[in-house]
CSV table of C-alpha atoms and ligand atoms in Angstrom, one decimal:
chain,number,residue,atom,x,y,z
A,3,MET,CA,103.4,95.1,62.0
A,4,THR,CA,99.7,96.1,61.9
A,5,ASN,CA,98.3,92.7,63.1
A,6,LYS,CA,99.9,92.9,66.5
A,7,LYS,CA,98.5,90.8,69.4
A,8,ILE,CA,99.6,92.8,72.4
A,9,LEU,CA,99.4,91.4,76.0
A,10,ILE,CA,98.9,94.2,78.4
A,11,THR,CA,99.2,93.0,82.0
A,12,GLY,CA,97.5,94.9,84.9
A,13,GLY,CA,95.0,96.5,82.5
A,14,ALA,CA,92.2,96.5,85.1
A,15,GLY,CA,94.4,98.7,87.4
A,16,PHE,CA,94.8,102.4,87.4
A,17,ILE,CA,97.5,103.1,84.8
A,18,GLY,CA,96.9,99.9,82.8
A,19,SER,CA,93.2,100.8,82.2
A,20,HIS,CA,94.2,104.0,80.5
A,21,VAL,CA,96.9,102.3,78.4
A,22,VAL,CA,94.4,99.6,77.4
A,23,ARG,CA,91.8,102.2,76.4
A,24,LEU,CA,94.3,104.3,74.4
A,25,PHE,CA,95.6,101.3,72.4
A,26,ILE,CA,92.1,99.9,71.8
A,27,GLU,CA,90.8,103.2,70.5
A,28,LYS,CA,93.9,104.4,68.6
A,29,TYR,CA,94.8,101.0,67.0
A,30,PRO,CA,91.7,99.1,65.9
A,31,SER,CA,93.9,96.7,63.9
A,32,TYR,CA,95.8,95.6,67.1
A,33,GLN,CA,94.3,92.8,69.2
A,34,ILE,CA,94.6,93.8,72.9
A,35,TYR,CA,94.7,91.1,75.6
A,36,ASN,CA,94.2,92.5,79.1
A,37,LEU,CA,95.6,90.0,81.6
A,38,ASP,CA,94.7,90.8,85.1
A,39,MET,CA,94.3,88.8,88.3
A,40,LEU,CA,91.8,91.3,89.7
A,41,THR,CA,93.5,91.8,93.1
A,42,TYR,CA,92.1,94.4,95.4
A,43,ALA,CA,93.5,97.0,93.0
A,44,GLY,CA,92.0,95.5,89.8
A,45,ASN,CA,88.6,96.6,88.8
A,46,LEU,CA,86.7,95.6,85.7
A,47,ALA,CA,84.6,98.8,86.0
A,48,ASN,CA,87.7,100.7,84.9
A,49,ASN,CA,87.3,99.1,81.4
A,50,SER,CA,83.5,98.4,81.2
A,51,ASP,CA,83.2,100.9,78.3
A,52,LEU,CA,85.5,98.6,76.2
A,53,ASN,CA,83.7,95.3,76.6
A,54,ASP,CA,82.0,95.6,73.1
A,55,LYS,CA,85.1,96.6,71.2
A,56,PRO,CA,86.0,93.8,68.8
A,57,ASN,CA,89.8,94.1,69.5
A,58,TYR,CA,89.5,93.9,73.3
A,59,HIS,CA,89.9,90.6,75.1
A,60,PHE,CA,90.1,90.1,78.9
A,61,ILE,CA,92.0,87.2,80.5
A,62,LYS,CA,91.7,86.7,84.2
A,63,GLY,CA,94.9,85.1,85.6
A,64,ASP,CA,98.0,85.3,87.8
A,65,ILE,CA,101.4,86.3,86.4
A,66,ASN,CA,102.9,84.2,89.3
A,67,ASP,CA,101.6,81.0,87.7
A,68,SER,CA,104.3,80.1,85.1
A,69,ASP,CA,102.3,77.2,83.6
A,70,PHE,CA,99.3,79.4,83.0
A,71,ILE,CA,101.5,82.1,81.5
A,72,ASP,CA,103.3,79.7,79.2
A,73,GLY,CA,99.9,78.3,78.2
A,74,ILE,CA,98.3,81.7,77.2
A,75,PHE,CA,101.5,82.7,75.2
A,76,ASN,CA,101.1,79.4,73.3
A,77,ASP,CA,97.3,79.7,72.8
A,78,PHE,CA,97.2,83.4,71.8
A,79,GLY,CA,100.7,83.9,70.2
A,80,PHE,CA,101.3,87.4,71.6
A,81,THR,CA,103.6,89.5,69.5
A,82,ASP,CA,104.3,92.1,72.2
A,83,VAL,CA,104.0,92.6,75.9
A,84,ILE,CA,103.3,95.8,77.8
A,85,HIS,CA,103.8,94.8,81.4
A,86,LEU,CA,102.1,96.9,84.2
A,87,ALA,CA,100.8,94.2,86.6
A,88,ALA,CA,102.3,94.8,90.0
A,89,GLU,CA,101.8,95.3,93.6
A,90,SER,CA,102.1,99.0,93.6
A,91,HIS,CA,101.6,100.6,97.1
A,92,VAL,CA,104.7,101.4,99.2
A,93,ASP,CA,102.7,101.2,102.5
A,94,ARG,CA,101.5,97.6,101.7
A,95,SER,CA,105.1,96.7,100.8
A,96,ILE,CA,106.2,97.7,104.3
A,97,THR,CA,103.5,95.4,105.8
A,98,ASP,CA,104.0,92.4,103.4
A,99,PRO,CA,107.3,92.6,101.3
A,100,LEU,CA,107.0,89.0,100.1
A,101,ALA,CA,103.9,89.7,98.1
A,102,PHE,CA,105.9,92.3,96.2
A,103,ILE,CA,108.8,89.9,95.6
A,104,LYS,CA,106.4,87.3,94.2
A,105,THR,CA,104.4,89.5,91.8
A,106,ASN,CA,106.9,92.2,90.9
A,107,ILE,CA,110.0,89.9,90.5
A,108,ILE,CA,108.8,86.4,89.9
A,109,GLY,CA,105.8,87.5,87.9
A,110,THR,CA,108.0,89.6,85.6
A,111,VAL,CA,110.5,86.7,85.1
A,112,ASN,CA,107.6,84.4,84.2
A,113,LEU,CA,106.5,86.8,81.5
A,114,LEU,CA,110.1,87.2,80.3
A,115,ASN,CA,110.6,83.4,80.1
A,116,ALA,CA,107.3,82.9,78.2
A,117,SER,CA,108.3,85.7,75.7
A,118,ARG,CA,111.8,84.1,75.3
A,119,LYS,CA,110.3,80.7,74.6
A,120,LEU,CA,107.7,81.9,72.1
A,121,TRP,CA,109.7,84.5,70.2
A,122,LYS,CA,113.1,82.7,70.2
A,123,THR,CA,115.3,85.0,68.2
A,124,GLU,CA,112.6,86.4,65.9
A,125,PRO,CA,112.7,90.1,65.3
A,126,ASN,CA,109.7,92.5,65.5
A,127,HIS,CA,108.6,91.7,69.0
A,128,LEU,CA,108.8,94.0,72.1
A,129,PHE,CA,108.7,93.4,75.8
A,130,TYR,CA,107.8,96.8,77.3
A,131,HIS,CA,108.4,97.0,81.1
A,132,VAL,CA,106.6,99.8,82.9
A,133,SER,CA,108.6,100.8,86.0
A,134,THR,CA,108.9,103.7,88.5
A,135,ASP,CA,111.3,106.5,89.4
A,136,GLU,CA,111.3,105.1,92.9
A,137,VAL,CA,114.1,102.6,91.8
A,138,TYR,CA,116.5,105.6,92.0
A,139,GLY,CA,116.0,106.2,95.7
A,140,SER,CA,115.6,109.5,97.4
A,141,LEU,CA,117.0,112.9,96.4
A,142,HIS,CA,118.2,115.3,99.1
A,143,ASN,CA,119.8,118.1,97.0
A,144,GLU,CA,117.4,120.5,95.3
A,145,ASN,CA,119.4,120.7,92.1
A,146,GLU,CA,119.5,116.9,91.6
A,147,PHE,CA,117.2,115.0,89.2
A,148,PHE,CA,116.9,111.3,88.2
A,149,THR,CA,118.2,110.7,84.7
A,150,GLU,CA,118.4,107.4,82.9
A,151,THR,CA,122.0,107.0,84.1
A,152,THR,CA,121.3,107.6,87.8
A,153,SER,CA,122.4,104.6,89.9
A,154,TYR,CA,119.7,102.4,91.3
A,155,ASP,CA,119.3,102.9,95.1
A,156,PRO,CA,115.8,101.6,96.0
A,157,GLN,CA,114.8,102.3,99.6
A,158,SER,CA,111.5,100.6,100.1
A,159,PRO,CA,110.4,96.9,99.6
A,160,TYR,CA,108.2,98.2,96.7
A,161,SER,CA,111.1,100.0,95.0
A,162,ALA,CA,113.5,97.2,95.6
A,163,SER,CA,111.2,94.7,94.0
A,164,LYS,CA,110.7,97.0,91.0
A,165,ALA,CA,114.4,97.6,90.7
A,166,ALA,CA,115.0,93.8,90.7
A,167,SER,CA,112.4,93.4,87.9
A,168,ASP,CA,114.1,96.1,85.8
A,169,HIS,CA,117.4,94.3,86.3
A,170,PHE,CA,115.9,91.1,85.1
A,171,VAL,CA,114.5,92.7,82.0
A,172,ARG,CA,117.9,94.1,81.1
A,173,ALA,CA,119.5,90.7,81.9
A,174,PHE,CA,117.1,89.0,79.5
A,175,HIS,CA,117.9,91.6,76.8
A,176,ASN,CA,121.6,91.0,77.3
A,177,THR,CA,121.5,87.3,77.7
A,178,TYR,CA,118.7,86.1,75.4
A,179,LYS,CA,118.4,89.2,73.1
A,180,ILE,CA,114.8,89.7,74.2
A,181,PRO,CA,113.8,93.0,72.5
A,182,CYS,CA,112.9,95.2,75.4
A,183,VAL,CA,112.4,98.7,76.5
A,184,ILE,CA,111.9,100.1,80.1
A,185,SER,CA,110.3,103.4,81.2
A,186,ASN,CA,110.5,104.8,84.7
A,187,CYS,CA,107.7,107.2,85.5
A,188,SER,CA,107.0,109.6,88.4
A,189,ASN,CA,103.8,109.7,90.5
A,190,ASN,CA,100.7,109.4,88.5
A,191,TYR,CA,97.3,110.9,89.3
A,192,GLY,CA,93.9,110.9,87.6
A,193,PRO,CA,90.7,108.9,87.2
A,194,ASN,CA,90.5,105.3,88.4
A,195,GLN,CA,93.3,105.4,90.9
A,196,PHE,CA,92.7,103.2,93.9
A,197,PRO,CA,92.0,105.3,97.1
A,198,GLU,CA,95.1,104.0,98.9
A,199,LYS,CA,97.3,106.5,97.1
A,200,LEU,CA,97.5,110.1,98.3
A,201,ILE,CA,95.3,112.0,95.9
A,202,PRO,CA,92.2,109.7,95.7
A,203,LEU,CA,92.4,108.8,99.4
A,204,PHE,CA,92.4,112.5,100.3
A,205,ILE,CA,89.6,113.3,97.9
A,206,ASN,CA,87.5,110.5,99.5
A,207,ASN,CA,88.3,111.7,103.0
A,208,ILE,CA,87.5,115.3,102.2
A,209,LEU,CA,84.2,114.2,100.7
A,210,THR,CA,83.3,112.2,103.8
A,211,LYS,CA,84.8,114.8,106.2
A,212,LYS,CA,87.3,112.3,107.6
A,213,PRO,CA,90.8,113.4,108.9
A,214,LEU,CA,93.5,113.8,106.2
A,215,PRO,CA,96.5,111.8,107.4
A,216,VAL,CA,99.6,113.7,106.4
A,217,TYR,CA,102.7,111.6,107.0
A,218,GLY,CA,105.4,113.3,109.0
A,219,LYS,CA,105.6,117.1,108.4
A,220,GLY,CA,104.2,116.8,104.8
A,221,GLU,CA,107.6,118.0,103.5
A,222,ASN,CA,108.2,115.2,101.1
A,223,VAL,CA,108.3,116.1,97.4
A,224,ARG,CA,106.8,114.1,94.5
A,225,ASP,CA,106.7,114.9,90.8
A,226,TRP,CA,103.1,114.4,89.5
A,227,LEU,CA,102.0,113.4,86.0
A,228,TYR,CA,98.5,113.1,84.7
A,229,VAL,CA,97.8,109.4,84.0
A,230,LYS,CA,96.7,109.9,80.4
A,231,ASP,CA,100.0,111.7,79.7
A,232,HIS,CA,101.8,108.6,81.0
A,233,ALA,CA,99.7,106.4,78.7
A,234,ILE,CA,100.6,108.6,75.7
A,235,ALA,CA,104.3,108.4,76.6
A,236,ILE,CA,104.0,104.6,76.7
A,237,ASP,CA,102.4,104.6,73.2
A,238,VAL,CA,105.2,106.8,71.9
A,239,ILE,CA,108.0,104.7,73.5
A,240,PHE,CA,106.3,101.4,72.4
A,241,HIS,CA,106.3,102.5,68.8
A,242,ASN,CA,109.5,104.6,68.6
A,243,GLY,CA,111.7,103.8,71.6
A,244,LYS,CA,115.1,102.2,70.9
A,245,LEU,CA,115.5,98.6,71.9
A,246,GLY,CA,117.4,98.0,75.1
A,247,GLU,CA,116.9,101.7,76.2
A,248,THR,CA,115.4,103.2,79.3
A,249,TYR,CA,113.2,106.3,79.2
A,250,ASN,CA,112.4,108.5,82.3
A,251,ILE,CA,108.9,110.0,82.2
A,252,GLY,CA,107.8,112.9,84.5
A,253,GLY,CA,105.8,116.0,84.7
A,254,PHE,CA,108.5,118.6,85.7
A,255,ASN,CA,105.9,119.2,88.4
A,256,GLU,CA,107.2,118.9,91.9
A,257,TRP,CA,105.1,119.5,94.9
A,258,HIS,CA,105.7,119.3,98.6
A,259,ASN,CA,102.9,117.0,99.9
A,260,ILE,CA,101.5,119.7,102.2
A,261,GLU,CA,101.3,122.3,99.4
A,262,LEU,CA,99.5,119.8,97.1
A,263,ILE,CA,97.1,118.9,99.9
A,264,HIS,CA,96.2,122.6,100.5
A,265,LEU,CA,95.6,123.0,96.7
A,266,LEU,CA,93.4,119.9,96.7
A,267,CYS,CA,91.4,121.2,99.7
A,268,LYS,CA,90.9,124.5,97.9
A,269,VAL,CA,89.7,122.8,94.7
A,270,MET,CA,87.4,120.6,96.8
A,271,ASP,CA,86.0,123.5,98.8
A,272,LYS,CA,85.1,125.2,95.5
A,273,LYS,CA,83.5,122.1,94.0
A,274,LEU,CA,81.5,121.2,97.1
A,275,ASN,CA,80.4,124.8,97.8
A,276,ARG,CA,82.2,124.7,101.2
A,277,LYS,CA,83.7,127.8,102.8
A,278,GLU,CA,87.3,128.3,101.7
A,279,GLY,CA,89.5,126.7,104.4
A,280,GLU,CA,86.9,124.3,105.6
A,281,SER,CA,88.5,121.1,104.1
A,282,ALA,CA,92.0,122.1,105.2
A,283,GLN,CA,90.8,121.9,108.8
A,284,LEU,CA,90.7,118.1,108.3
A,285,ILE,CA,94.5,118.0,107.9
A,286,SER,CA,96.0,115.8,110.6
A,287,TYR,CA,99.7,115.2,110.9
A,288,VAL,CA,100.4,111.5,111.7
A,289,THR,CA,103.4,109.2,112.3
A,290,ASP,CA,105.7,109.2,109.3
A,291,ARG,CA,106.0,106.3,106.9
A,292,ALA,CA,109.0,104.1,107.8
A,293,GLY,CA,112.0,104.9,105.5
A,294,HIS,CA,109.9,107.7,103.8
A,295,ASP,CA,111.8,108.8,100.6
A,296,LEU,CA,112.2,112.6,100.8
A,297,ARG,CA,112.1,113.7,97.2
A,298,TYR,CA,111.6,112.2,93.7
A,299,ALA,CA,112.3,114.4,90.6
A,300,ILE,CA,112.5,113.1,87.1
A,301,ASP,CA,114.5,114.7,84.3
A,302,ALA,CA,112.4,113.7,81.3
A,303,GLN,CA,114.5,115.4,78.6
A,304,LYS,CA,115.4,112.1,76.8
A,305,VAL,CA,111.9,111.1,75.9
A,306,MET,CA,111.0,114.8,75.1
A,307,ASN,CA,114.1,115.4,72.9
A,308,GLU,CA,114.4,112.0,71.2
A,309,LEU,CA,110.7,111.0,70.9
A,310,GLY,CA,108.9,114.3,71.0
A,311,TRP,CA,106.7,113.5,74.0
A,312,LYS,CA,105.7,116.2,76.5
A,313,PRO,CA,103.1,116.5,79.3
A,314,SER,CA,99.9,118.1,78.0
A,315,LEU,CA,98.3,119.4,81.2
A,316,GLN,CA,99.2,121.9,83.9
A,317,PHE,CA,98.8,120.3,87.4
A,318,GLU,CA,96.1,122.7,88.5
A,319,GLU,CA,94.0,121.8,85.4
A,320,GLY,CA,94.7,118.0,85.8
A,321,LEU,CA,93.8,118.1,89.5
A,322,GLU,CA,90.5,119.8,88.7
A,323,ILE,CA,89.7,117.3,86.0
A,324,THR,CA,90.6,114.5,88.5
A,325,VAL,CA,88.4,115.9,91.2
A,326,ASP,CA,85.5,116.3,88.7
A,327,TRP,CA,85.9,112.7,87.7
A,328,TYR,CA,85.7,111.4,91.3
A,329,LEU,CA,82.7,113.6,92.1
A,330,ALA,CA,80.9,112.3,89.0
A,331,ASN,CA,81.8,108.7,89.8
A,332,ALA,CA,80.7,108.5,93.4
A,333,GLU,CA,79.4,105.0,92.8
A,334,TRP,CA,82.9,103.8,91.6
A,335,MET,CA,84.4,105.1,94.9
A,336,GLN,CA,81.5,103.7,97.0
A,337,ASN,CA,81.9,100.2,95.5
A,338,ILE,CA,85.6,100.2,96.4
A,339,THR,CA,85.4,101.7,99.8
A,340,SER,CA,82.4,99.7,101.1
A,341,GLY,CA,84.0,96.3,101.5
A,342,GLU,CA,87.6,95.1,102.4
A,343,TYR,CA,88.8,98.7,102.1
A,344,GLN,CA,87.6,99.7,105.5
A,345,LYS,CA,89.5,96.9,107.1
A,346,TYR,CA,92.7,98.0,105.2
A,347,TYR,CA,92.1,101.6,106.2
A,348,ASP,CA,91.6,100.8,109.9
A,349,GLU,CA,94.7,98.6,110.0
A,350,MET,CA,96.9,100.9,108.0
A,351,TYR,CA,96.0,104.1,109.8
A,352,ALA,CA,95.2,102.8,113.4
A,353,ASN,CA,98.8,103.2,114.7
A,354,ARG,CA,99.6,106.4,113.0
A,355,ALA,CA,97.5,108.8,115.1
B,7,LIG,P1,97.5,99.3,90.4
B,7,LIG,O1,97.9,98.8,91.7
B,7,LIG,O2,96.4,100.3,90.3
B,7,LIG,O3,97.2,98.1,89.4
B,7,LIG,C1,97.9,96.9,89.3
B,7,LIG,C2,97.1,95.9,88.6
B,7,LIG,O4,97.9,94.7,88.5
B,7,LIG,C3,95.8,95.6,89.2
B,7,LIG,O5,94.7,95.6,88.2
B,7,LIG,C4,96.0,94.2,89.7
B,7,LIG,O6,94.8,93.4,89.8
B,7,LIG,C5,97.0,93.6,88.8
B,7,LIG,N1,97.8,92.6,89.4
B,7,LIG,C6,98.5,92.6,90.6
B,7,LIG,N2,99.0,91.4,90.8
B,7,LIG,C7,98.8,90.6,89.7
B,7,LIG,C8,99.2,89.3,89.4
B,7,LIG,N3,99.9,88.5,90.2
B,7,LIG,N4,98.8,88.8,88.2
B,7,LIG,C9,98.0,89.6,87.3
B,7,LIG,N5,97.6,90.8,87.6
B,7,LIG,C10,98.0,91.3,88.8
B,7,LIG,O7,98.9,99.9,89.8
B,7,LIG,P2,99.2,101.2,89.0
B,7,LIG,O8,99.3,102.4,89.9
B,7,LIG,O9,98.3,101.2,87.8
B,7,LIG,O10,100.7,100.8,88.4
B,7,LIG,C11,100.8,100.1,87.2
B,7,LIG,C12,102.3,99.9,87.0
B,7,LIG,O11,102.9,101.2,86.8
B,7,LIG,C13,103.1,99.2,88.1
B,7,LIG,O12,104.0,98.3,87.5
B,7,LIG,C14,103.8,100.3,88.9
B,7,LIG,O13,105.0,99.9,89.5
B,7,LIG,C15,104.0,101.3,87.7
B,7,LIG,N6,104.1,102.7,88.1
B,7,LIG,C16,103.1,103.3,88.9
B,7,LIG,C17,103.1,104.6,89.2
B,7,LIG,C18,102.0,105.3,90.0
B,7,LIG,O14,102.1,106.5,90.3
B,7,LIG,N7,100.9,104.6,90.3
B,7,LIG,C19,104.2,105.4,88.8
B,7,LIG,C20,105.2,104.8,88.0
B,7,LIG,C21,105.1,103.5,87.7
B,8,LIG,P1,101.6,107.6,97.6
B,8,LIG,O1,100.5,108.1,96.8
B,8,LIG,O2,101.5,106.4,98.4
B,8,LIG,O3,102.8,107.4,96.5
B,8,LIG,P2,104.4,107.1,96.7
B,8,LIG,O4,104.6,106.8,98.1
B,8,LIG,O5,104.6,106.0,95.8
B,8,LIG,O6,105.1,108.4,96.3
B,8,LIG,O7,102.2,108.8,98.5
B,8,LIG,C1,102.5,110.1,97.9
B,8,LIG,C2,103.1,110.9,99.0
B,8,LIG,O8,102.1,111.2,100.0
B,8,LIG,C3,104.2,110.2,99.8
B,8,LIG,O9,105.2,111.1,100.2
B,8,LIG,C4,103.5,109.7,101.1
B,8,LIG,C5,102.4,110.7,101.3
B,8,LIG,N1,101.2,110.2,101.9
B,8,LIG,C6,100.6,110.8,103.1
B,8,LIG,O10,101.2,111.8,103.6
B,8,LIG,N2,99.5,110.3,103.6
B,8,LIG,C7,98.8,109.2,103.1
B,8,LIG,O11,97.8,108.8,103.6
B,8,LIG,C8,99.4,108.6,101.9
B,8,LIG,C9,98.7,107.4,101.3
B,8,LIG,C10,100.5,109.1,101.3
């Protein structure tokens, strides 16, 4: 179907903004509706270059409001949904789990219900649910990887809420035959990421010469993927994924936090003309995150073998591009970190020292 009307939720956030841009530019015949409530994590500056595109439409609204959601499905007649809107930060989920239950579970079910009512049993629709590898829990054995058949074992309020939302998507597929697909991706990095997450937070602290708060011993392992590679995977799965299936997406790129942080410090020293080793002196070991998952590692062979996707960038290259972006977009960072952010930062990190 070329005249698709795709609802992308969370399109003013980090990953969503890259997915919206890719779809707008690659598929001029699709109408793209970006629904975002503009929480602290949503930022229209992430999409400001798209405002004049004839196939781009922004809708401000809350996925937790079922009447509003039903209303826009009726008004616009969406043919497909790519659902990214979520509360996405583990540390915030430890402080306020209920906010995650509301948006990540109830918000997802509101969208599923609206899709079910509008599409009934018509074919040629798709509900694409964007999820995380964190639903699988924490790995402790070096030879283990998360595959699509790994049992769910979420360990944080964030991952528990995402796991529940995945279960609801599958339940709606099974019960109401909603055409759906789910992908579970590893940690993303790149332009436009809110500086509560490791890489942009550390870039900002290095820039401003503030301590770099490493949780615990920095021994936790994450598998990092450049955000535009995630957006490309979503495009590939949206168009060619099999209905009812799950696809794991990852970079085959595992880093101990402390090794990643040393690499980031080295890149930043070079870019800022600082003496090598200067930024690493800011490293400060702080109280660990409660229930901190030790290791995430994705086996992405299914999406690679069946759909031909693969990561395009080496991590060193992606990290350098990312640092360049943050340095070139100092105003973007200043606008975010000048207001409420400082309060968040002080509260989140006050008791960690
Ligand atoms: P983000 O926090 O940067 O953006 C979330 C967006 O959702 C924001 O624009 C926010 O305004 C919007 N939003 C939040 N609550 C809303 C509501 N009630 N109604 C409407 N909009 C609302 O998140 P992100 O990092 O871009 O993650 C996007 C999706 O990808 C999430 O579902 C997340 O679970 C998943 N994911 C993220 C990562 C990662 O590394 N960041 C990895 C795998 C999967
Ligand atoms: P984060 O970017 O929050 O992603 P996630 O917890 O979803 O993987 O954190 C990545 C890793 O970095 C994780 O092991 C926690 C750690 N971390 C720190 O050591 N210090 C920090 O200030 C933050 C935000 C994260």
